[in-house]
PDB file of N, CA and C in Angstrom:
ATOM      1  N   UNK O 518      91.371  75.573  85.825  1.00 86.00           N
ATOM      2  CA  UNK O 518      91.720  75.160  87.155  1.00 86.00           C
ATOM      3  C   UNK O 518      90.920  76.015  88.149  1.00 86.00           C
ATOM      4  N   UNK O 519      90.326  75.357  89.129  1.00 83.00           N
ATOM      5  CA  UNK O 519      89.574  76.081  90.148  1.00 83.00           C
ATOM      6  C   UNK O 519      90.294  75.996  91.484  1.00 83.00           C
ATOM      7  N   UNK O 520      90.493  77.148  92.093  1.00 79.00           N
ATOM      8  CA  UNK O 520      91.091  77.249  93.421  1.00 79.00           C
ATOM      9  C   UNK O 520      89.959  77.448  94.416  1.00 79.00           C
ATOM     10  N   UNK O 521      89.954  76.692  95.491  1.00 86.00           N
ATOM     11  CA  UNK O 521      88.866  76.786  96.460  1.00 86.00           C
ATOM     12  C   UNK O 521      89.299  77.555  97.703  1.00 86.00           C
ATOM     13  N   UNK O 522      88.347  78.198  98.321  1.00 92.00           N
ATOM     14  CA  UNK O 522      88.552  78.940  99.567  1.00 92.00           C
ATOM     15  C   UNK O 522      89.703  79.937  99.491  1.00 92.00           C
ATOM     16  N   UNK O 523      89.691  80.738  98.438  1.00 92.00           N
ATOM     17  CA  UNK O 523      90.714  81.756  98.209  1.00 92.00           C
ATOM     18  C   UNK O 523      90.294  83.050  98.900  1.00 92.00           C
ATOM     19  N   UNK O 524      91.238  83.732  99.504  1.00 94.00           N
ATOM     20  CA  UNK O 524      90.960  85.025 100.134  1.00 94.00           C
ATOM     21  C   UNK O 524      90.935  86.102  99.060  1.00 94.00           C
ATOM     22  N   UNK O 525      89.859  86.884  99.052  1.00 95.00           N
ATOM     23  CA  UNK O 525      89.714  88.027  98.152  1.00 95.00           C
ATOM     24  C   UNK O 525      89.744  89.296  98.977  1.00 95.00           C
ATOM     25  N   UNK O 526      90.532  90.260  98.536  1.00 95.00           N
ATOM     26  CA  UNK O 526      90.564  91.578  99.145  1.00 95.00           C
ATOM     27  C   UNK O 526      90.410  92.601  98.025  1.00 95.00           C
ATOM     28  N   UNK O 527      90.481  93.872  98.369  1.00 95.00           N
ATOM     29  CA  UNK O 527      90.302  94.923  97.370  1.00 95.00           C
ATOM     30  C   UNK O 527      91.306  96.040  97.596  1.00 95.00           C
ATOM     31  N   UNK O 528      91.554  96.804  96.535  1.00 92.00           N
ATOM     32  CA  UNK O 528      92.477  97.935  96.613  1.00 92.00           C
ATOM     33  C   UNK O 528      92.071  98.993  95.605  1.00 92.00           C
ATOM     34  N   UNK O 529      92.627 100.179  95.790  1.00 90.00           N
ATOM     35  CA  UNK O 529      92.480 101.251  94.806  1.00 90.00           C
ATOM     36  C   UNK O 529      93.889 101.762  94.511  1.00 90.00           C
ATOM     37  N   UNK O 530      94.015 102.792  93.731  1.00 84.00           N
ATOM     38  CA  UNK O 530      95.334 103.292  93.344  1.00 84.00           C
ATOM     39  C   UNK O 530      95.848 104.385  94.275  1.00 84.00           C
ATOM     40  N   UNK O 531      95.332 104.461  95.491  1.00 82.00           N
ATOM     41  CA  UNK O 531      95.762 105.513  96.419  1.00 82.00           C
ATOM     42  C   UNK O 531      97.053 105.123  97.143  1.00 82.00           C
ATOM     43  N   UNK O 532      97.648 106.068  97.831  1.00 76.00           N
ATOM     44  CA  UNK O 532      98.898 105.844  98.560  1.00 76.00           C
ATOM     45  C   UNK O 532      98.712 104.863  99.713  1.00 76.00           C
ATOM     46  N   UNK O 533      97.521 104.815 100.309  1.00 81.00           N
ATOM     47  CA  UNK O 533      97.266 103.879 101.406  1.00 81.00           C
ATOM     48  C   UNK O 533      97.310 102.444 100.881  1.00 81.00           C
ATOM     49  N   UNK O 534      96.689 102.198  99.753  1.00 79.00           N
ATOM     50  CA  UNK O 534      96.620 100.845  99.196  1.00 79.00           C
ATOM     51  C   UNK O 534      97.892 100.429  98.452  1.00 79.00           C
ATOM     52  N   UNK O 535      98.525 101.365  97.756  1.00 75.00           N
ATOM     53  CA  UNK O 535      99.632 101.021  96.857  1.00 75.00           C
ATOM     54  C   UNK O 535     100.986 101.606  97.246  1.00 75.00           C
ATOM     55  N   UNK O 536     101.013 102.456  98.264  1.00 73.00           N
ATOM     56  CA  UNK O 536     102.250 103.148  98.593  1.00 73.00           C
ATOM     57  C   UNK O 536     102.373 104.419  97.767  1.00 73.00           C
ATOM     58  N   UNK O 537     103.071 105.391  98.289  1.00 68.00           N
ATOM     59  CA  UNK O 537     103.155 106.710  97.655  1.00 68.00           C
ATOM     60  C   UNK O 537     103.763 106.659  96.255  1.00 68.00           C
ATOM     61  N   UNK O 538     104.816 105.884  96.073  1.00 64.00           N
ATOM     62  CA  UNK O 538     105.494 105.832  94.774  1.00 64.00           C
ATOM     63  C   UNK O 538     104.594 105.238  93.694  1.00 64.00           C
ATOM     64  N   UNK O 539     103.975 104.103  93.986  1.00 63.00           N
ATOM     65  CA  UNK O 539     103.114 103.455  92.988  1.00 63.00           C
ATOM     66  C   UNK O 539     101.852 104.253  92.722  1.00 63.00           C
ATOM     67  N   UNK O 540     101.309 104.911  93.745  1.00 57.00           N
ATOM     68  CA  UNK O 540     100.093 105.712  93.569  1.00 57.00           C
ATOM     69  C   UNK O 540     100.338 106.866  92.600  1.00 57.00           C
ATOM     70  N   UNK O 541     101.533 107.458  92.642  1.00 57.00           N
ATOM     71  CA  UNK O 541     101.856 108.561  91.736  1.00 57.00           C
ATOM     72  C   UNK O 541     101.873 108.107  90.285  1.00 57.00           C
ATOM     73  N   UNK O 542     102.338 106.876  90.051  1.00 73.00           N
ATOM     74  CA  UNK O 542     102.409 106.352  88.690  1.00 73.00           C
ATOM     75  C   UNK O 542     101.017 106.063  88.138  1.00 73.00           C
ATOM     76  N   UNK O 543     100.137 105.511  88.973  1.00 78.00           N
ATOM     77  CA  UNK O 543      98.780 105.204  88.549  1.00 78.00           C
ATOM     78  C   UNK O 543      98.668 104.052  87.566  1.00 78.00           C
ATOM     79  N   UNK O 544      99.706 103.222  87.476  1.00 86.00           N
ATOM     80  CA  UNK O 544      99.710 102.096  86.544  1.00 86.00           C
ATOM     81  C   UNK O 544      99.784 100.776  87.299  1.00 86.00           C
ATOM     82  N   UNK O 545      99.327  99.716  86.664  1.00 91.00           N
ATOM     83  CA  UNK O 545      99.456  98.387  87.235  1.00 91.00           C
ATOM     84  C   UNK O 545     100.883  97.883  87.009  1.00 91.00           C
ATOM     85  N   UNK O 546     101.199  96.749  87.585  1.00 90.00           N
ATOM     86  CA  UNK O 546     102.518  96.142  87.372  1.00 90.00           C
ATOM     87  C   UNK O 546     102.724  95.754  85.908  1.00 90.00           C
ATOM     88  N   UNK O 547     101.627  95.541  85.190  1.00 93.00           N
ATOM     89  CA  UNK O 547     101.714  95.215  83.760  1.00 93.00           C
ATOM     90  C   UNK O 547     101.864  96.468  82.898  1.00 93.00           C
ATOM     91  N   UNK O 548     101.808  97.640  83.534  1.00 90.00           N
ATOM     92  CA  UNK O 548     101.974  98.897  82.802  1.00 90.00           C
ATOM     93  C   UNK O 548     100.686  99.456  82.220  1.00 90.00           C
ATOM     94  N   UNK O 549      99.541  98.931  82.639  1.00 92.00           N
ATOM     95  CA  UNK O 549      98.252  99.406  82.138  1.00 92.00           C
ATOM     96  C   UNK O 549      97.567 100.282  83.186  1.00 92.00           C
ATOM     97  N   UNK O 550      96.584 101.033  82.764  1.00 92.00           N
ATOM     98  CA  UNK O 550      95.747 101.771  83.704  1.00 92.00           C
ATOM     99  C   UNK O 550      94.723 100.798  84.275  1.00 92.00           C
ATOM    100  N   UNK O 551      94.588 100.726  85.604  1.00 94.00           N
ATOM    101  CA  UNK O 551      93.618  99.803  86.180  1.00 94.00           C
ATOM    102  C   UNK O 551      92.185 100.233  85.874  1.00 94.00           C
ATOM    103  N   UNK O 552      91.302  99.239  85.717  1.00 95.00           N
ATOM    104  CA  UNK O 552      89.901  99.491  85.405  1.00 95.00           C
ATOM    105  C   UNK O 552      89.038  98.696  86.378  1.00 95.00           C
ATOM    106  N   UNK O 553      88.151  99.387  87.068  1.00 96.00           N
ATOM    107  CA  UNK O 553      87.244  98.705  87.982  1.00 96.00           C
ATOM    108  C   UNK O 553      86.386  97.718  87.203  1.00 96.00           C
ATOM    109  N   UNK O 554      86.228  96.524  87.750  1.00 96.00           N
ATOM    110  CA  UNK O 554      85.449  95.484  87.095  1.00 96.00           C
ATOM    111  C   UNK O 554      86.248  94.655  86.106  1.00 96.00           C
ATOM    112  N   UNK O 555      87.512  95.035  85.881  1.00 97.00           N
ATOM    113  CA  UNK O 555      88.382  94.316  84.942  1.00 97.00           C
ATOM    114  C   UNK O 555      89.674  93.881  85.629  1.00 97.00           C
ATOM    115  N   UNK O 556      90.352  94.816  86.295  1.00 96.00           N
ATOM    116  CA  UNK O 556      91.685  94.589  86.842  1.00 96.00           C
ATOM    117  C   UNK O 556      91.642  93.808  88.155  1.00 96.00           C
ATOM    118  N   UNK O 557      92.532  92.828  88.241  1.00 97.00           N
ATOM    119  CA  UNK O 557      92.719  92.086  89.480  1.00 97.00           C
ATOM    120  C   UNK O 557      94.215  91.861  89.664  1.00 97.00           C
ATOM    121  N   UNK O 558      94.659  91.863  90.907  1.00 95.00           N
ATOM    122  CA  UNK O 558      96.056  91.574  91.232  1.00 95.00           C
ATOM    123  C   UNK O 558      96.139  90.123  91.690  1.00 95.00           C
ATOM    124  N   UNK O 559      97.195  89.432  91.257  1.00 93.00           N
ATOM    125  CA  UNK O 559      97.348  88.018  91.584  1.00 93.00           C
ATOM    126  C   UNK O 559      98.814  87.678  91.831  1.00 93.00           C
ATOM    127  N   UNK O 560      99.035  86.465  92.223  1.00 91.00           N
ATOM    128  CA  UNK O 560     100.364  85.918  92.457  1.00 91.00           C
ATOM    129  C   UNK O 560     101.221  85.986  91.193  1.00 91.00           C
ATOM    130  N   UNK O 561     102.518  86.020  91.372  1.00 90.00           N
ATOM    131  CA  UNK O 561     103.439  86.017  90.242  1.00 90.00           C
ATOM    132  C   UNK O 561     103.365  84.703  89.457  1.00 90.00           C
ATOM    133  N   UNK O 562     102.782  83.674  90.048  1.00 90.00           N
ATOM    134  CA  UNK O 562     102.637  82.380  89.376  1.00 90.00           C
ATOM    135  C   UNK O 562     101.561  82.421  88.284  1.00 90.00           C
ATOM    136  N   UNK O 563     100.706  83.454  88.297  1.00 92.00           N
ATOM    137  CA  UNK O 563      99.644  83.587  87.301  1.00 92.00           C
ATOM    138  C   UNK O 563     100.050  84.700  86.338  1.00 92.00           C
ATOM    139  N   UNK O 564     100.251  84.393  85.070  1.00 95.00           N
ATOM    140  CA  UNK O 564     100.757  85.388  84.112  1.00 95.00           C
ATOM    141  C   UNK O 564      99.803  86.565  83.890  1.00 95.00           C
ATOM    142  N   UNK O 565     100.386  87.729  83.584  1.00 96.00           N
ATOM    143  CA  UNK O 565      99.579  88.879  83.180  1.00 96.00           C
ATOM    144  C   UNK O 565      98.719  88.476  81.990  1.00 96.00           C
ATOM    145  N   UNK O 566      97.511  88.998  81.946  1.00 96.00           N
ATOM    146  CA  UNK O 566      96.610  88.703  80.848  1.00 96.00           C
ATOM    147  C   UNK O 566      95.724  87.493  81.097  1.00 96.00           C
ATOM    148  N   UNK O 567      96.043  86.708  82.124  1.00 95.00           N
ATOM    149  CA  UNK O 567      95.195  85.561  82.449  1.00 95.00           C
ATOM    150  C   UNK O 567      93.836  86.066  82.889  1.00 95.00           C
ATOM    151  N   UNK O 568      92.816  85.314  82.536  1.00 97.00           N
ATOM    152  CA  UNK O 568      91.454  85.654  82.951  1.00 97.00           C
ATOM    153  C   UNK O 568      91.081  84.760  84.121  1.00 97.00           C
ATOM    154  N   UNK O 569      90.452  85.369  85.126  1.00 96.00           N
ATOM    155  CA  UNK O 569      89.998  84.611  86.287  1.00 96.00           C
ATOM    156  C   UNK O 569      88.524  84.926  86.527  1.00 96.00           C
ATOM    157  N   UNK O 570      87.775  83.903  86.897  1.00 96.00           N
ATOM    158  CA  UNK O 570      86.343  84.080  87.161  1.00 96.00           C
ATOM    159  C   UNK O 570      86.101  83.909  88.655  1.00 96.00           C
ATOM    160  N   UNK O 571      85.378  84.876  89.199  1.00 94.00           N
ATOM    161  CA  UNK O 571      84.941  84.830  90.589  1.00 94.00           C
ATOM    162  C   UNK O 571      83.432  85.003  90.555  1.00 94.00           C
ATOM    163  N   UNK O 572      82.711  83.959  90.908  1.00 91.00           N
ATOM    164  CA  UNK O 572      81.258  84.004  90.760  1.00 91.00           C
ATOM    165  C   UNK O 572      80.930  84.118  89.281  1.00 91.00           C
ATOM    166  N   UNK O 573      80.144  85.132  88.921  1.00 93.00           N
ATOM    167  CA  UNK O 573      79.779  85.324  87.514  1.00 93.00           C
ATOM    168  C   UNK O 573      80.628  86.393  86.831  1.00 93.00           C
ATOM    169  N   UNK O 574      81.583  86.964  87.553  1.00 95.00           N
ATOM    170  CA  UNK O 574      82.392  88.053  87.006  1.00 95.00           C
ATOM    171  C   UNK O 574      83.776  87.556  86.588  1.00 95.00           C
ATOM    172  N   UNK O 575      84.242  88.039  85.440  1.00 97.00           N
ATOM    173  CA  UNK O 575      85.565  87.682  84.930  1.00 97.00           C
ATOM    174  C   UNK O 575      86.477  88.902  85.009  1.00 97.00           C
ATOM    175  N   UNK O 576      87.696  88.683  85.499  1.00 97.00           N
ATOM    176  CA  UNK O 576      88.701  89.730  85.637  1.00 97.00           C
ATOM    177  C   UNK O 576      89.932  89.350  84.819  1.00 97.00           C
ATOM    178  N   UNK O 577      90.798  90.341  84.573  1.00 97.00           N
ATOM    179  CA  UNK O 577      92.071  90.110  83.887  1.00 97.00           C
ATOM    180  C   UNK O 577      93.200  90.428  84.854  1.00 97.00           C
ATOM    181  N   UNK O 578      94.148  89.507  84.979  1.00 96.00           N
ATOM    182  CA  UNK O 578      95.301  89.734  85.857  1.00 96.00           C
ATOM    183  C   UNK O 578      96.181  90.796  85.213  1.00 96.00           C
ATOM    184  N   UNK O 579      96.226  91.972  85.849  1.00 96.00           N
ATOM    185  CA  UNK O 579      97.018  93.090  85.341  1.00 96.00           C
ATOM    186  C   UNK O 579      97.935  93.670  86.413  1.00 96.00           C
ATOM    187  N   UNK O 580      97.856  93.121  87.617  1.00 94.00           N
ATOM    188  CA  UNK O 580      98.638  93.685  88.715  1.00 94.00           C
ATOM    189  C   UNK O 580      99.160  92.565  89.601  1.00 94.00           C
ATOM    190  N   UNK O 581     100.094  92.907  90.468  1.00 92.00           N
ATOM    191  CA  UNK O 581     100.719  91.946  91.374  1.00 92.00           C
ATOM    192  C   UNK O 581     100.443  92.321  92.818  1.00 92.00           C
ATOM    193  N   UNK O 582     100.509  91.315  93.657  1.00 88.00           N
ATOM    194  CA  UNK O 582     100.345  91.484  95.097  1.00 88.00           C
ATOM    195  C   UNK O 582     101.713  91.632  95.757  1.00 88.00           C
ATOM    196  N   UNK O 583     101.724  92.224  96.926  1.00 82.00           N
ATOM    197  CA  UNK O 583     102.939  92.179  97.743  1.00 82.00           C
ATOM    198  C   UNK O 583     103.187  90.702  98.058  1.00 82.00           C
ATOM    199  N   UNK O 584     104.438  90.261  98.087  1.00 82.00           N
ATOM    200  CA  UNK O 584     104.750  88.843  98.260  1.00 82.00           C
ATOM    201  C   UNK O 584     104.103  88.220  99.490  1.00 82.00           C
ATOM    202  N   UNK O 585     103.944  88.983 100.544  1.00 83.00           N
ATOM    203  CA  UNK O 585     103.356  88.411 101.767  1.00 83.00           C
ATOM    204  C   UNK O 585     101.873  88.072 101.594  1.00 83.00           C
ATOM    205  N   UNK O 586     101.246  88.598 100.540  1.00 81.00           N
ATOM    206  CA  UNK O 586      99.830  88.322 100.267  1.00 81.00           C
ATOM    207  C   UNK O 586      99.658  87.456  99.016  1.00 81.00           C
ATOM    208  N   UNK O 587     100.691  86.752  98.615  1.00 80.00           N
ATOM    209  CA  UNK O 587     100.723  86.021  97.355  1.00 80.00           C
ATOM    210  C   UNK O 587      99.648  84.947  97.205  1.00 80.00           C
ATOM    211  N   UNK O 588      99.012  84.541  98.268  1.00 85.00           N
ATOM    212  CA  UNK O 588      98.023  83.461  98.181  1.00 85.00           C
ATOM    213  C   UNK O 588      96.594  83.975  97.999  1.00 85.00           C
ATOM    214  N   UNK O 589      96.435  85.261  97.769  1.00 91.00           N
ATOM    215  CA  UNK O 589      95.092  85.826  97.611  1.00 91.00           C
ATOM    216  C   UNK O 589      94.951  86.536  96.274  1.00 91.00           C
ATOM    217  N   UNK O 590      93.773  87.060  96.010  1.00 95.00           N
ATOM    218  CA  UNK O 590      93.508  87.902  94.848  1.00 95.00           C
ATOM    219  C   UNK O 590      93.013  89.239  95.358  1.00 95.00           C
ATOM    220  N   UNK O 591      93.372  90.307  94.681  1.00 95.00           N
ATOM    221  CA  UNK O 591      93.042  91.665  95.095  1.00 95.00           C
ATOM    222  C   UNK O 591      92.288  92.356  93.958  1.00 95.00           C
ATOM    223  N   UNK O 592      91.026  92.667  94.183  1.00 96.00           N
ATOM    224  CA  UNK O 592      90.146  93.252  93.176  1.00 96.00           C
ATOM    225  C   UNK O 592      90.322  94.772  93.179  1.00 96.00           C
ATOM    226  N   UNK O 593      90.473  95.366  91.982  1.00 95.00           N
ATOM    227  CA  UNK O 593      90.670  96.809  91.880  1.00 95.00           C
ATOM    228  C   UNK O 593      89.343  97.567  91.914  1.00 95.00           C
ATOM    229  N   UNK O 594      89.320  98.650  92.695  1.00 95.00           N
ATOM    230  CA  UNK O 594      88.201  99.587  92.727  1.00 95.00           C
ATOM    231  C   UNK O 594      88.732 100.994  92.478  1.00 95.00           C
ATOM    232  N   UNK O 595      87.937 101.831  91.867  1.00 94.00           N
ATOM    233  CA  UNK O 595      88.332 103.200  91.575  1.00 94.00           C
ATOM    234  C   UNK O 595      88.449 104.033  92.851  1.00 94.00           C
ATOM    235  N   UNK O 596      87.580 103.778  93.800  1.00 93.00           N
ATOM    236  CA  UNK O 596      87.546 104.587  95.031  1.00 93.00           C
ATOM    237  C   UNK O 596      87.960 103.769  96.245  1.00 93.00           C
ATOM    238  N   UNK O 597      88.714 104.403  97.133  1.00 92.00           N
ATOM    239  CA  UNK O 597      89.187 103.756  98.349  1.00 92.00           C
ATOM    240  C   UNK O 597      88.016 103.287  99.217  1.00 92.00           C
ATOM    241  N   UNK O 598      86.975 104.089  99.302  1.00 94.00           N
ATOM    242  CA  UNK O 598      85.808 103.733 100.118  1.00 94.00           C
ATOM    243  C   UNK O 598      85.159 102.445  99.602  1.00 94.00           C
ATOM    244  N   UNK O 599      85.109 102.286  98.306  1.00 95.00           N
ATOM    245  CA  UNK O 599      84.532 101.078  97.709  1.00 95.00           C
ATOM    246  C   UNK O 599      85.389  99.854  98.018  1.00 95.00           C
ATOM    247  N   UNK O 600      86.707 100.018  97.947  1.00 93.00           N
ATOM    248  CA  UNK O 600      87.621  98.919  98.274  1.00 93.00           C
ATOM    249  C   UNK O 600      87.463  98.511  99.735  1.00 93.00           C
ATOM    250  N   UNK O 601      87.372  99.482 100.623  1.00 94.00           N
ATOM    251  CA  UNK O 601      87.189  99.178 102.047  1.00 94.00           C
ATOM    252  C   UNK O 601      85.855  98.486 102.288  1.00 94.00           C
ATOM    253  N   UNK O 602      84.819  98.942 101.604  1.00 95.00           N
ATOM    254  CA  UNK O 602      83.490  98.356 101.763  1.00 95.00           C
ATOM    255  C   UNK O 602      83.480  96.897 101.272  1.00 95.00           C
ATOM    256  N   UNK O 603      84.244  96.601 100.216  1.00 94.00           N
ATOM    257  CA  UNK O 603      84.350  95.230  99.709  1.00 94.00           C
ATOM    258  C   UNK O 603      84.889  94.311 100.800  1.00 94.00           C
ATOM    259  N   UNK O 604      85.887  94.795 101.521  1.00 92.00           N
ATOM    260  CA  UNK O 604      86.432  94.041 102.648  1.00 92.00           C
ATOM    261  C   UNK O 604      87.216  92.816 102.245  1.00 92.00           C
ATOM    262  N   UNK O 605      86.984  91.739 102.986  1.00 94.00           N
ATOM    263  CA  UNK O 605      87.723  90.490 102.794  1.00 94.00           C
ATOM    264  C   UNK O 605      86.699  89.361 102.681  1.00 94.00           C
ATOM    265  N   UNK O 606      86.844  88.544 101.643  1.00 92.00           N
ATOM    266  CA  UNK O 606      85.924  87.437 101.400  1.00 92.00           C
ATOM    267  C   UNK O 606      86.709  86.166 101.127  1.00 92.00           C
ATOM    268  N   UNK O 607      86.024  85.056 101.209  1.00 95.00           N
ATOM    269  CA  UNK O 607      86.588  83.773 100.782  1.00 95.00           C
ATOM    270  C   UNK O 607      85.678  83.256  99.660  1.00 95.00           C
ATOM    271  N   UNK O 608      86.288  82.844  98.551  1.00 94.00           N
ATOM    272  CA  UNK O 608      85.504  82.389  97.400  1.00 94.00           C
ATOM    273  C   UNK O 608      86.314  81.390  96.574  1.00 94.00           C
ATOM    274  N   UNK O 609      85.646  80.780  95.633  1.00 93.00           N
ATOM    275  CA  UNK O 609      86.329  79.933  94.659  1.00 93.00           C
ATOM    276  C   UNK O 609      86.710  80.801  93.466  1.00 93.00           C
ATOM    277  N   UNK O 610      87.902  80.571  92.937  1.00 94.00           N
ATOM    278  CA  UNK O 610      88.408  81.338  91.799  1.00 94.00           C
ATOM    279  C   UNK O 610      88.790  80.348  90.706  1.00 94.00           C
ATOM    280  N   UNK O 611      88.266  80.586  89.509  1.00 93.00           N
ATOM    281  CA  UNK O 611      88.601  79.734  88.367  1.00 93.00           C
ATOM    282  C   UNK O 611      89.539  80.485  87.451  1.00 93.00           C
ATOM    283  N   UNK O 612      90.687  79.890  87.175  1.00 93.00           N
ATOM    284  CA  UNK O 612      91.659  80.502  86.262  1.00 93.00           C
ATOM    285  C   UNK O 612      91.339  79.991  84.866  1.00 93.00           C
ATOM    286  N   UNK O 613      90.955  80.916  83.980  1.00 93.00           N
ATOM    287  CA  UNK O 613      90.533  80.568  82.629  1.00 93.00           C
ATOM    288  C   UNK O 613      91.673  80.633  81.622  1.00 93.00           C
ATOM    289  N   UNK O 614      92.676  81.440  81.884  1.00 73.00           N
ATOM    290  CA  UNK O 614      93.845  81.698  81.022  1.00 73.00           C
ATOM    291  C   UNK O 614      93.426  82.351  79.768  1.00 73.00           C
TER     292      UNK O 614
END
């Protein structure tokens, strides 16, 4: 299934992006350690472990978004500066499962 014109944002595991409590844990909602280039946060409607393709890159859904952002995807970066530099994009996302 391909979703068109999806908002993409980015985050890291810092307190600014995840809140102080979650940043201390350093784990995704699925209980894994996030990995840049692999981990993506998605809506609760997309199961953990699902694979999604954005452009030529494939990610694994390992994290969740805050409910108010449920209609977007959030790409994980190791560094806060990298997440900020990524910014906000609109793209097509293919859910591979």
